[in-house]
Coordinates of C-alpha atoms in Angstrom, one line a residue:
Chain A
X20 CA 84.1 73.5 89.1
X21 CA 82.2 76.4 90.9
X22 CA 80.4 73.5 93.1
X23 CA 84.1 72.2 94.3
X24 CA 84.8 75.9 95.5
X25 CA 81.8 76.4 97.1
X26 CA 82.6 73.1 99.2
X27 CA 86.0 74.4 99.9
X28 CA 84.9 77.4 101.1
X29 CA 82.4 75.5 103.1
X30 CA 84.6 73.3 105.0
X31 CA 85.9 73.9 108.7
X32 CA 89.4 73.3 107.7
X33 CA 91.0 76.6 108.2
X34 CA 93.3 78.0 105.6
X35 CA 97.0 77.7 107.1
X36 CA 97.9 81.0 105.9
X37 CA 95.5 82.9 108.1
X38 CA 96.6 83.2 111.5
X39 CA 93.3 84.5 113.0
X40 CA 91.7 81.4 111.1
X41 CA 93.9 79.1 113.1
X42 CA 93.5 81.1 115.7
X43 CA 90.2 80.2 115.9
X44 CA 90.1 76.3 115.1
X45 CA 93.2 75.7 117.9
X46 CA 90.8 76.7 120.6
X47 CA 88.4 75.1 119.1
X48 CA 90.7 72.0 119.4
X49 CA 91.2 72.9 123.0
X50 CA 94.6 73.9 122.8
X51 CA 96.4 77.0 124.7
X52 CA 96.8 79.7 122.3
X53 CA 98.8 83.1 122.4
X54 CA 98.1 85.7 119.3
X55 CA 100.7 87.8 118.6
X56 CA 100.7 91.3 116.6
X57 CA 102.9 93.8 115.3
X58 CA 101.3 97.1 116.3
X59 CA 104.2 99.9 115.7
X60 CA 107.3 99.7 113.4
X61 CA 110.3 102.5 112.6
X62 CA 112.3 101.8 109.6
X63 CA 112.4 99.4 107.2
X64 CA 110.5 96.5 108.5
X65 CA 109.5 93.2 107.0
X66 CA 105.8 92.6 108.2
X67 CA 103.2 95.6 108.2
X68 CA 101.4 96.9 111.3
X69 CA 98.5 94.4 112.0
X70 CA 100.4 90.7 110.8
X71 CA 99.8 88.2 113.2
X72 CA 101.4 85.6 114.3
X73 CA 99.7 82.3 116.5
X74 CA 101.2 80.3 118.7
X75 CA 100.2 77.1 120.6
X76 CA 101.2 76.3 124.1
X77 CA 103.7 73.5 122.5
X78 CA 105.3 76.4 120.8
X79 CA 103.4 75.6 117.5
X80 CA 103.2 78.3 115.3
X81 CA 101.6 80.1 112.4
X82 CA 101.9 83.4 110.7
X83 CA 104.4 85.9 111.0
X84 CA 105.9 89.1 113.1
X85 CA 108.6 89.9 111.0
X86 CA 110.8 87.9 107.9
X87 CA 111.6 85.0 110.6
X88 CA 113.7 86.9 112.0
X89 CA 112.2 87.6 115.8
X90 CA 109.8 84.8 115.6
X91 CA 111.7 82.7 118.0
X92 CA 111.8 84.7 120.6
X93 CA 108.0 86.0 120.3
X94 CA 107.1 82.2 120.7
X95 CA 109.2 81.7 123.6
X96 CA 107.8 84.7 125.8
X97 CA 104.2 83.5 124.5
X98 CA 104.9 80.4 126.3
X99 CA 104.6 82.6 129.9
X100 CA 102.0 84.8 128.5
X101 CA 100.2 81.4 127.5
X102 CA 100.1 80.2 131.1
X103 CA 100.0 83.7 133.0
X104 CA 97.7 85.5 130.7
X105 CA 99.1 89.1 131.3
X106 CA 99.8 90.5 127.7
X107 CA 103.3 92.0 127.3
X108 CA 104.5 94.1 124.2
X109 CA 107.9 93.4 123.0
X110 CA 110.1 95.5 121.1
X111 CA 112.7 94.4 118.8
X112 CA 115.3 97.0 116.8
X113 CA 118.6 97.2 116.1
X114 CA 119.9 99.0 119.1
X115 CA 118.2 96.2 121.0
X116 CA 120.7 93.6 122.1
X117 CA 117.7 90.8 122.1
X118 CA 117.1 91.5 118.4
X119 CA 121.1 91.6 117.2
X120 CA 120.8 88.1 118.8
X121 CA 117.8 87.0 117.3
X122 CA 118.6 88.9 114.0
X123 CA 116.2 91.5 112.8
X124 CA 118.8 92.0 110.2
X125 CA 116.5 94.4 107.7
X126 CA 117.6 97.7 110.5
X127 CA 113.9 97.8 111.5
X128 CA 111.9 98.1 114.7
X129 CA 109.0 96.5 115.7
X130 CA 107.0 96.6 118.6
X131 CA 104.6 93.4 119.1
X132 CA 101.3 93.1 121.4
X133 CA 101.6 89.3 122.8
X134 CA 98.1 88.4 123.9
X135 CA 96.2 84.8 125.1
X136 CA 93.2 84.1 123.6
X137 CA 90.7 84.0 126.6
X138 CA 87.3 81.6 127.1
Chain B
X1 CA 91.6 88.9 123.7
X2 CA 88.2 87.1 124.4
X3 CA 87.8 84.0 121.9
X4 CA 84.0 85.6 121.3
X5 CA 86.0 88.7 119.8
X6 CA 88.2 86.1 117.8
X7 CA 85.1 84.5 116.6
X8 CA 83.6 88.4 115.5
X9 CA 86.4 89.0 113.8
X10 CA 86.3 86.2 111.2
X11 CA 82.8 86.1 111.0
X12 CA 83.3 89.3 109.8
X13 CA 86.2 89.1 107.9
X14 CA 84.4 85.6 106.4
X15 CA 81.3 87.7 105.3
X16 CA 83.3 90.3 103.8
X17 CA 82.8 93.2 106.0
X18 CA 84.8 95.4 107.0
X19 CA 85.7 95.3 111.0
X20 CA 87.9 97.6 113.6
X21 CA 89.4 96.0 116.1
X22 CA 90.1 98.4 119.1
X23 CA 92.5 97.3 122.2
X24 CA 93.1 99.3 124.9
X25 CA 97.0 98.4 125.7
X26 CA 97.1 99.0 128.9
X27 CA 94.2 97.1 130.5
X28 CA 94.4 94.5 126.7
X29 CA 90.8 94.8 126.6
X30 CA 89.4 94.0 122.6
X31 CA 86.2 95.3 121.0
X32 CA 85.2 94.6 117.4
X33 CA 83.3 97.4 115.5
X34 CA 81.7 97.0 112.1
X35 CA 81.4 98.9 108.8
X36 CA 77.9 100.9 109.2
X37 CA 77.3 100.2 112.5
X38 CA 77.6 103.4 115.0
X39 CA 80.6 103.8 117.1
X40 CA 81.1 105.4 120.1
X41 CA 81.6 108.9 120.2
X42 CA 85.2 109.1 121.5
X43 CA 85.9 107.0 118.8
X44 CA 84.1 107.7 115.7
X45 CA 87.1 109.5 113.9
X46 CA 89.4 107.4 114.6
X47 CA 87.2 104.2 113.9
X48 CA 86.0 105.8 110.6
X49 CA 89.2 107.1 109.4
X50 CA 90.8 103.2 109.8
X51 CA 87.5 101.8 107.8
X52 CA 88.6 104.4 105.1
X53 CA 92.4 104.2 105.0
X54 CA 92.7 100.9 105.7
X55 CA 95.7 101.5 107.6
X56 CA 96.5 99.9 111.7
X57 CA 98.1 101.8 114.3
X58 CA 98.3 102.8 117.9
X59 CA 96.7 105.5 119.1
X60 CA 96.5 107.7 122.3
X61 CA 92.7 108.7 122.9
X62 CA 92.2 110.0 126.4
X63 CA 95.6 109.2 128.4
X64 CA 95.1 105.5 127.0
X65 CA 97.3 104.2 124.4
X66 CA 94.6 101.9 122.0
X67 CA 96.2 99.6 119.0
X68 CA 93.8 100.1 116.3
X69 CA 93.5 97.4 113.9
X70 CA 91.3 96.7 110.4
X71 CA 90.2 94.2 108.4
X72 CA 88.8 95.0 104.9
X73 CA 87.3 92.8 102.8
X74 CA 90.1 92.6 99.8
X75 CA 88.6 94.0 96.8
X76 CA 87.7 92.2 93.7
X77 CA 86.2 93.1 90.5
X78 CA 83.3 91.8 88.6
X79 CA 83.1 92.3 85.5
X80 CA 79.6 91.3 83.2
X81 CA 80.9 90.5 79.8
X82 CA 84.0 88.5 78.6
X83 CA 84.8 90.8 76.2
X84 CA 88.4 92.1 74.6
X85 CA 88.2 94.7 77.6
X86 CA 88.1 92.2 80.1
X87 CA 90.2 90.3 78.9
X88 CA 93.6 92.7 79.4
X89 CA 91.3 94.3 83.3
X90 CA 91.9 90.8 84.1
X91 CA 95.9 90.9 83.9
X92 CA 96.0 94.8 85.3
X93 CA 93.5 93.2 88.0
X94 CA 96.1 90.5 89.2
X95 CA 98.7 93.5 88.6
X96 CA 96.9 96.1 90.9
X97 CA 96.1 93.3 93.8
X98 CA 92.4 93.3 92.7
X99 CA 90.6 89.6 92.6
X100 CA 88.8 89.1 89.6
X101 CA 85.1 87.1 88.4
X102 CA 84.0 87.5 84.7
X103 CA 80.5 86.8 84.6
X104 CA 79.3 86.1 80.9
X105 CA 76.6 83.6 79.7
X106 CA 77.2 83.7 76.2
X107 CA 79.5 80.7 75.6
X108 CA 81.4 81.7 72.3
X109 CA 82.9 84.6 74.6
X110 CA 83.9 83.2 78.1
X111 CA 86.0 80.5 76.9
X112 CA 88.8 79.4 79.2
X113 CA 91.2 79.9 75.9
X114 CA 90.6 83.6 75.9
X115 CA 90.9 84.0 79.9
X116 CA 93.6 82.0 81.2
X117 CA 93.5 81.8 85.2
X118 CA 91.0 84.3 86.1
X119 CA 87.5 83.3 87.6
X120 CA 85.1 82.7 84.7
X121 CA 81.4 82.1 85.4
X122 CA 79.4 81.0 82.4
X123 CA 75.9 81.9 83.8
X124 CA 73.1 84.8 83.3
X125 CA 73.4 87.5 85.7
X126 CA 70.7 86.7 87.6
X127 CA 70.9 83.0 88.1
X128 CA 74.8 83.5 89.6
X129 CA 74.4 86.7 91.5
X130 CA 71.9 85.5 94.3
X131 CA 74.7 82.7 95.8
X132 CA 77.6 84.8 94.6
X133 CA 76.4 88.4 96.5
X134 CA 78.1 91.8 95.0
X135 CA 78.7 94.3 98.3
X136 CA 81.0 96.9 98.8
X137 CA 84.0 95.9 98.3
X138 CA 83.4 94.6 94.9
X139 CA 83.6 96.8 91.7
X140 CA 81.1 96.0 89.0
X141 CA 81.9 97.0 85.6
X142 CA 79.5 96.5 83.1
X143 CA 81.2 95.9 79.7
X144 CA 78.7 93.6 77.2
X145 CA 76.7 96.9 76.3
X146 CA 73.9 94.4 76.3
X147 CA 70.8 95.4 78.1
X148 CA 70.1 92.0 78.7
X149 CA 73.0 91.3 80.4
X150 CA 74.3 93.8 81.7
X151 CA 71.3 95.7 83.3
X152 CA 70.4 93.4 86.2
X153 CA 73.8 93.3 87.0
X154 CA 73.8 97.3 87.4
X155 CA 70.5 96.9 89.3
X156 CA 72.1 94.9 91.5
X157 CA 75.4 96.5 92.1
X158 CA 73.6 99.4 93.0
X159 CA 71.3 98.2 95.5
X160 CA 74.5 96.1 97.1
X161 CA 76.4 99.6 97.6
X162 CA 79.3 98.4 95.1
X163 CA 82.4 101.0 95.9
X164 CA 81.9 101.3 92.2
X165 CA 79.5 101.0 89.6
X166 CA 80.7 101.3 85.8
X167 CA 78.7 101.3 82.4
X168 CA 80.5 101.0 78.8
X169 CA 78.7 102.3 76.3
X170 CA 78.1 105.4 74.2
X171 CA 76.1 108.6 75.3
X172 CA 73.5 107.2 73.3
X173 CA 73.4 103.9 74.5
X174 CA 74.1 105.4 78.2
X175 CA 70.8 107.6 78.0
X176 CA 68.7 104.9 76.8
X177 CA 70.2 102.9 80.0
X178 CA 69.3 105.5 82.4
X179 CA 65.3 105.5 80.9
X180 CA 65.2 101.9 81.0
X181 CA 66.3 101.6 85.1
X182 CA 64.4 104.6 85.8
X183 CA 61.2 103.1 84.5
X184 CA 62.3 99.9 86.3
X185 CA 62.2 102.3 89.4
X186 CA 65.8 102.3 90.1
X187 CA 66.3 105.9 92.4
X188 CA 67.5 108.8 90.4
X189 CA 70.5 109.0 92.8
X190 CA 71.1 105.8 92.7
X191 CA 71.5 106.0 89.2
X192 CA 73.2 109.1 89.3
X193 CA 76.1 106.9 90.6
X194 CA 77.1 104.6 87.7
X195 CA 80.5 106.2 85.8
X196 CA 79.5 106.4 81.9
X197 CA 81.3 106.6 79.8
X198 CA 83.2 104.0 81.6
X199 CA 86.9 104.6 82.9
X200 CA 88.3 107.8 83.7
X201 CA 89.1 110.5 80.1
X202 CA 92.5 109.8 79.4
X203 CA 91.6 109.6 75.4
X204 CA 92.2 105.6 75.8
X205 CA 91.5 104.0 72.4
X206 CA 92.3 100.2 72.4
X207 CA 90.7 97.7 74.7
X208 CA 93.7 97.7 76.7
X209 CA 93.8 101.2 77.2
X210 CA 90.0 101.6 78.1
X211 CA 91.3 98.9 80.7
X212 CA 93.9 100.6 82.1
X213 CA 90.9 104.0 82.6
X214 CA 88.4 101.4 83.7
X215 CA 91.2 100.4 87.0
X216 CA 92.3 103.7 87.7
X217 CA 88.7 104.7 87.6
X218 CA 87.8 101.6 90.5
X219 CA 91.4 102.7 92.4
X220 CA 90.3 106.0 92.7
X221 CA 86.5 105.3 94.1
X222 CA 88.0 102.7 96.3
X223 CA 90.7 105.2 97.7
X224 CA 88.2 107.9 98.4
X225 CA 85.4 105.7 99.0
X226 CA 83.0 107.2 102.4
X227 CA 83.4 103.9 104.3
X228 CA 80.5 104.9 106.7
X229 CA 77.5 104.1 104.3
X230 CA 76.3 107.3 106.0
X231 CA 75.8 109.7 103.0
X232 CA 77.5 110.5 99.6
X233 CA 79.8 107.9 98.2
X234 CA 83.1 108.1 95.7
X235 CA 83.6 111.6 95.2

């Protein structure tokens, strides 16, 4: 039993629920890849400062920003941010028209770091 | 962020040890700093105080707004001995967020019957410890009262700079501990840093109880851990 863990941990196949893990094993594919991160938050907010969420140049994606609720729009402004490769942050809150659209429901804000992965 | 800082940051993260990740958000330039290494001066506190609180957030240092992130190993527990005690650590462990290995070689005792779920090696100390490292995010608590079990184990732990290092027995049984690593040419402080009797004085009684002092013992050394390996350790 030990020996099959030891194998699992061994293998290259990175573990889905890591971001930085697919992170790393996208570009190692070759693909375009954005990281996104939430780096200030007011309220009540559903992911903690530090979460991560990755995103692919075909708008693939992995981890999380918030509860799903701003998700959509982080992976569509990674899309320029993907191809331009100047990092933008984004805010999100309630008095934020963008967000009442995309529905950070929870009364939150969040302020996310929108970064490619460079090299 | 450079995919070489990408790759830093997971070797780190895959070695358990602790890293800092420091962007400067205005120019979106990364660096990764890790545990026991030395940082740079402007940002030794702020480095040090992440490592210890475990907590992410931007800062302003100098006119420039930095996001400081952290990535700690998450902590787990290893206890030698899969004994009554261990077995109600290993529910508060799941409980408290704490991963969990019982190492015991005795077969009778680590039975999958008694332990349900949680991580049970049936091996001696010292045949399992060399692939499966203790470091310092690991908690070792010592709970056969065997010598031959439990003192390589404590010999180890030691040496690995385990957040925290814990001993059951009785004062008797602790002082003849203390002779035998001694002799064995353990350091005096080093010594001086396993908790005996093990699991903070709250007059616990029952297994379960001298599991529930045993976890608050390990929350508290991990909460006021020193992170920088520099001097000291849980006060």
């Amino acid at each position: 039993m030990r020996n099959e863990q030891l194998v699992t941990n061994m293998s290259k196949e990175p573990n889905i629920l890591d971001p930085l893990e697919v992170a790393e094993a996208w570009c190692s594919d070759g693909r375009k890849v954005a990281l996104a991160t939430v780096i200030e938050t007011w309220g009540s907010a559903p992911r903690p400062i530090g979460s991560h969420l990755v995103i692919d140049d075909e708008g693939n994606f992995q981890g999380s920003v918030s509860g799903g609720c701003v998700e959509g729009a982080v992976i569509a402004e990674a899309m320029e941010i993907i191809e331009f490769g100047i990092p933008k942050i984004l805010e999100f809150g309630v008095a934020d028209e963008t967000a009442w659209r995309v529905g950070l429901s929870c009364g939150g804000r969040i302020r996310v770091y929108v970064e490619r992965i460079d090299g | 962020m450079e995919r070489s800082t990408l790759q830093a940051i997971n070797a780190a993260r895959a070695a358990r040890r602790a890293a800092v990740v420091v962007t400067d958000l205005s120019d979106g330039v990364s660096q990764v700093f890790l545990e026991g290494a030395s940082f740079p001066p402007k940002w030794d506190s702020l480095i040090v105080e992440a490592l210890r609180s475990g907590r992410a957030g931007v800062v302003a240092v100098e006119g420039r707004s930095l996001f400081v992130n952290v990535h700690l190993p998450p902590p787990r527990i290893v206890a030698i001995g899969a004994v009554h005690i261990s077995q109600a650590l290993a529910e508060l462990a799941a409980v408290a967020g704490f991963d969990m290995t019982i190492i015991d070689p005795r077969t009778a005792f680590a039975t999958a019957e008694r332990f349900g779920a949680v991580e049970l090696l049936t091996e001696w100390p010292e045949d399992i410890l060399p692939s499966r490292p203790l470091d310092r995010y690991t908690a070792l608590a010592a709970l056969t009262h065997d010598p031959k079990i439990d003192d390589y184990p404590i010999r180890m732990a030691l040496e690995a700079g385990c957040f925290y290092v814990g001993a059951l027995g009785s004062r008797k049984t602790h002082a003849a501990r203390l002779e035998r690593l001694g002799q064995a040419g353990v350091p005096t402080e080093a010594i001086g840093r396993i908790k005996a009797p093990i699991g903070l004085d709250i007059g616990a009684a029952s297994p379960a109880e001298i599991a529930v002092a045993i976890l608050a013992e390990i929350i508290e050394a991990l909460r006021r851990r020193d992170p920088t390996g520099r001097v000291g350790g849980a006060r």
